[in-house]
Coordinates of C-alpha atoms in Angstrom, one line a residue:
M16 CA 0.0 0.0 0.8
K17 CA 1.3 3.6 -1.5
D18 CA 2.1 5.4 1.6
L19 CA -0.4 9.0 1.2
L20 CA 0.4 12.8 1.7
I21 CA -2.1 15.5 2.9
T22 CA -1.7 18.9 2.1
F23 CA -3.3 22.4 3.5
G24 CA -2.5 25.7 1.9
C25 CA -4.4 27.8 -0.6
S26 CA -4.8 28.9 -4.3
W27 CA -0.3 28.2 -3.8
T28 CA -1.1 24.5 -2.7
F29 CA -4.0 23.8 -4.7
G30 CA -2.0 25.0 -7.5
Q31 CA -4.4 27.7 -8.8
G32 CA -3.2 29.8 -12.0
S33 CA -0.3 27.5 -13.5
A34 CA -2.7 26.2 -16.4
Y35 CA -1.7 30.3 -17.7
K36 CA -0.1 30.6 -20.8
E37 CA 2.2 32.7 -22.6
G38 CA -0.1 35.2 -24.6
M39 CA -3.4 33.9 -22.8
T40 CA -5.7 36.5 -22.3
N41 CA -7.5 37.5 -19.0
L42 CA -11.3 36.1 -20.9
E43 CA -9.5 33.1 -21.7
Y44 CA -7.6 32.9 -18.6
D45 CA -10.9 33.1 -16.7
K46 CA -12.3 30.5 -18.2
I47 CA -9.3 28.3 -17.0
Y48 CA -7.2 29.3 -13.9
L49 CA -9.7 27.2 -11.6
D50 CA -10.1 24.2 -13.3
L51 CA -9.1 21.2 -11.7
D52 CA -7.8 18.7 -13.6
L53 CA -5.5 21.6 -14.6
C54 CA -4.0 23.1 -11.1
W55 CA -3.9 19.3 -9.7
E56 CA -1.0 18.8 -13.4
N57 CA 0.4 22.0 -13.2
G58 CA 0.8 22.6 -9.8
W59 CA 3.5 21.5 -7.6
R60 CA 1.7 18.4 -5.9
K61 CA 1.4 16.3 -8.6
Y62 CA 5.1 16.6 -9.1
V63 CA 5.6 15.8 -5.3
V64 CA 3.4 13.0 -5.3
D65 CA 4.5 11.0 -8.2
H66 CA 8.4 11.7 -7.1
F67 CA 7.0 9.6 -4.1
D68 CA 4.3 7.5 -5.6
F69 CA 2.2 8.7 -2.7
D70 CA -1.7 8.3 -2.4
H71 CA -2.9 12.2 -2.2
I72 CA -5.4 14.0 0.1
N73 CA -5.6 17.6 -0.9
F74 CA -7.2 20.5 1.7
G75 CA -5.4 23.9 0.0
V76 CA -8.2 26.1 -1.9
G77 CA -7.7 29.4 -3.5
G78 CA -8.5 32.2 -0.9
S79 CA -7.9 30.2 1.7
S80 CA -7.6 32.0 4.7
N81 CA -5.4 30.0 7.4
D82 CA -8.5 29.7 10.4
K83 CA -10.0 27.8 7.3
Q84 CA -7.3 25.5 7.2
F85 CA -7.5 24.4 10.7
R86 CA -11.3 24.1 10.9
L87 CA -10.7 21.8 8.1
A88 CA -8.3 19.8 9.4
R89 CA -10.0 20.1 12.6
Q90 CA -13.1 17.7 10.6
F91 CA -10.7 15.7 9.0
F92 CA -9.2 14.2 12.0
I93 CA -11.6 13.4 14.2
S94 CA -13.5 11.8 10.9
K95 CA -14.4 8.1 10.3
K96 CA -12.3 8.8 6.9
F97 CA -9.3 9.4 8.5
K98 CA -9.5 6.3 11.2
Q99 CA -9.8 3.9 8.3
L100 CA -6.9 5.4 6.6
Y101 CA -4.5 5.4 9.8
Q102 CA -5.4 1.6 10.9
Q103 CA -4.0 1.2 7.1
D104 CA -0.5 -0.3 6.7
R105 CA 0.6 2.9 5.1
K106 CA 3.6 5.9 6.7
I107 CA 0.8 9.1 6.8
Y108 CA 3.1 12.9 5.9
V109 CA 1.1 16.1 6.2
L110 CA 2.4 19.3 3.7
W111 CA 1.2 22.5 5.5
G112 CA 1.3 26.8 4.4
T113 CA 0.6 29.3 6.3
T114 CA -1.2 31.8 4.0
S115 CA -2.6 36.0 4.6
L116 CA -2.9 36.8 7.9
N117 CA -5.2 39.7 7.4
R118 CA -8.0 36.6 6.2
Y119 CA -10.9 35.4 8.5
D120 CA -13.2 32.7 7.9
F121 CA -16.7 32.9 9.3
W122 CA -19.8 31.1 9.5
V123 CA -22.6 33.6 7.7
K124 CA -25.8 32.1 8.5
D125 CA -28.0 33.1 5.5
K126 CA -25.9 30.4 3.2
H127 CA -25.4 28.6 6.0
K128 CA -21.8 28.2 5.4
Y129 CA -18.6 28.9 6.0
E130 CA -17.1 32.1 3.9
H131 CA -13.4 34.2 4.1
I132 CA -12.6 38.0 4.6
F133 CA -10.4 39.7 3.2
L134 CA -9.8 42.8 5.6
T135 CA -10.2 45.5 4.2
E136 CA -6.5 48.6 4.1
S137 CA -6.5 51.4 6.9
D138 CA -7.6 53.6 3.6
G139 CA -11.4 52.2 2.8
T140 CA -10.2 50.4 -0.4
K141 CA -12.4 47.8 -0.5
V142 CA -12.9 44.4 -0.7
A143 CA -14.3 42.5 -4.1
P144 CA -17.2 40.7 -3.2
E145 CA -16.9 37.7 -4.3
Q146 CA -19.7 35.5 -4.1
W147 CA -21.4 37.7 -1.3
G148 CA -23.5 39.3 -3.6
I149 CA -26.3 41.2 -1.2
H150 CA -24.0 40.5 1.8
A151 CA -21.0 43.0 0.4
E152 CA -21.5 45.7 2.2
A153 CA -21.3 43.5 5.3
R154 CA -18.7 42.1 3.8
D155 CA -16.4 45.3 3.8
Y156 CA -17.6 46.1 6.9
I157 CA -17.0 44.0 9.5
G158 CA -13.2 43.4 7.5
D159 CA -13.1 47.1 8.2
C160 CA -14.3 46.8 11.9
L161 CA -11.7 43.8 12.1
N162 CA -9.2 45.9 10.4
K163 CA -9.3 49.1 12.7
Y164 CA -10.4 47.4 16.2
S165 CA -9.5 44.0 16.2
Y166 CA -5.9 43.3 13.4
W167 CA -2.5 43.3 15.1
E168 CA -0.2 41.2 13.0
P169 CA 2.0 39.6 16.2
A170 CA -0.7 38.1 17.5
R171 CA -2.1 36.5 14.1
V172 CA 1.4 35.5 14.4
K173 CA 1.5 34.2 17.4
E174 CA -1.5 32.6 17.2
L175 CA -0.2 30.5 14.3
E176 CA 3.1 29.2 16.4
L177 CA 0.6 27.6 19.0
Q178 CA -1.2 26.6 16.0
F179 CA 2.2 24.8 15.2
L180 CA 2.9 23.2 18.2
H181 CA -0.1 21.9 19.2
W182 CA -0.5 19.9 16.1
N183 CA 3.3 18.7 15.5
Q184 CA 2.6 17.6 19.7
Y185 CA -1.0 16.0 17.7
F186 CA 1.1 14.4 15.2
K187 CA 3.8 13.7 16.9
L188 CA 1.2 11.2 19.6
L189 CA -0.4 9.7 16.1
G190 CA 3.6 9.0 14.5
I191 CA 2.6 11.1 11.6
K192 CA 5.7 13.7 10.3
N193 CA 4.4 16.7 9.7
F194 CA 6.4 20.0 7.9
W195 CA 5.2 23.8 7.9
Y196 CA 5.9 26.1 5.3
D197 CA 5.5 30.1 4.5
T198 CA 3.3 30.4 1.0
F199 CA 4.1 33.7 0.2
A200 CA 5.1 35.3 3.4
S201 CA 8.2 35.1 5.6
F202 CA 6.2 35.6 9.2
N203 CA 9.1 36.2 12.6
Y204 CA 8.2 33.1 14.3
S205 CA 9.5 33.9 18.0
G206 CA 10.2 29.7 17.7
N207 CA 12.6 27.5 15.8
L208 CA 10.4 24.7 14.9
S209 CA 13.0 21.8 13.0
N210 CA 9.7 20.5 10.9
F211 CA 9.6 23.8 9.3
F212 CA 11.2 24.4 5.9
D213 CA 14.0 26.7 5.9
M214 CA 13.0 28.3 9.1
K215 CA 16.2 29.2 10.5
K216 CA 16.3 31.8 6.8
R217 CA 14.6 35.4 6.9
R218 CA 13.3 34.7 3.6
R219 CA 12.3 30.9 3.5
D220 CA 8.2 31.4 1.8
L221 CA 7.9 29.7 -1.5
L222 CA 8.0 33.3 -3.2
S223 CA 11.2 34.3 -2.5
V224 CA 11.8 30.8 -3.0
L225 CA 11.3 32.0 -6.8
V226 CA 12.2 34.9 -6.1
N227 CA 16.1 33.3 -5.4
N228 CA 16.0 30.9 -8.3
H229 CA 15.7 34.1 -10.8
R230 CA 18.7 36.3 -9.2
E231 CA 20.9 32.9 -9.2
K232 CA 20.4 32.2 -13.0
V233 CA 20.5 36.1 -13.9
K234 CA 23.5 36.5 -11.4
S235 CA 21.3 39.9 -9.4
K236 CA 24.1 42.1 -7.9
I237 CA 21.1 43.5 -6.2
P238 CA 21.5 42.8 -2.7
I239 CA 18.6 41.1 -1.6
W240 CA 17.7 43.4 1.2
N241 CA 16.9 45.2 -1.2
V242 CA 14.3 43.2 -2.8
D243 CA 11.3 43.5 -2.3
D244 CA 9.8 40.0 -4.0
F245 CA 6.9 40.8 -4.4
V246 CA 7.7 43.8 -7.0
Y247 CA 10.2 41.5 -8.6
A248 CA 8.3 38.7 -9.2
V249 CA 6.3 40.8 -11.1
D250 CA 8.7 43.0 -13.3
N251 CA 10.1 40.0 -13.7
N252 CA 8.1 38.2 -15.0
L253 CA 7.7 35.1 -12.0
L254 CA 3.8 35.5 -12.0
N255 CA 0.8 35.1 -14.3
P256 CA -0.6 39.0 -14.7
Y257 CA -3.6 38.4 -14.3
T258 CA -4.0 36.6 -10.5
Y259 CA -0.1 36.9 -9.6
H260 CA 0.2 32.9 -9.1
P261 CA 3.3 30.7 -10.0
K262 CA 3.6 29.4 -13.8
S263 CA 3.7 26.1 -14.4
D264 CA 8.1 26.7 -14.9
G265 CA 7.4 28.4 -11.3
Y266 CA 5.1 25.4 -10.1
K267 CA 7.9 23.3 -11.2
Q268 CA 10.4 24.9 -8.7
L269 CA 8.5 24.2 -6.8
G270 CA 7.8 21.0 -7.1
D271 CA 11.4 20.7 -6.4
H272 CA 11.9 22.5 -3.2
M273 CA 9.5 20.4 -1.8
I274 CA 10.9 16.8 -3.1
K275 CA 14.4 18.3 -1.7
N276 CA 13.2 19.7 1.8
L277 CA 11.0 16.1 2.3
Q278 CA 14.1 13.9 0.9
E279 CA 16.4 15.7 3.5
R280 CA 14.1 14.8 6.2
M281 CA 12.7 11.4 5.3
E282 CA 15.7 9.3 4.8

């Protein structure tokens, strides 16, 4: 029986945007950027799964918050499905990516399901209504209030650290190997987690991986402290121009990055 890989994260874990081709129009891109098959075929998860010959379950999804991923994990790891998988003769690995701290997960009673909120900026910029419909104004108002009266990055980082410690202990008790990675921001954690990819690096997130690879390729002379990773990635065409996700070649680089980190810890 194959070993099992379980992944958590946001759009960069899901593989969103990987179907973009050079010269594609926005309209053409809109038709395919959420295609499940294309996101899988071109995203980094397939490279990892194929390399290690894993079975695979993914919970990462575009726009997801850390809150949502922790909620989905709680639901899954007490489920009958997980109990059945756990009782099988296989090793289980968990790869978990952090995402933006200003994303929240809320229950909307009229829609009878959870929805996410991206906090509004302090300049009053409104959040895109997306699927909220008639609730769009409420979403903006809630996001603005959270941003003004509640949101503080160090507190959100501390919440993440507590989650790391909790899940590390849980997985250790079950004999499951789990690993963490930052996605497009490297947060200032106070601890030193041995199962966090590139923990000792100041810039350890997946976006910085793409930027550093490109800088090495072109032999950039710009000091690293003068580089804004997102601006550099956009200026050097490393991300697709419509949703700023990696292209297929970028996801391949991320797949290689994941494989390298996993191999070092699985031996």
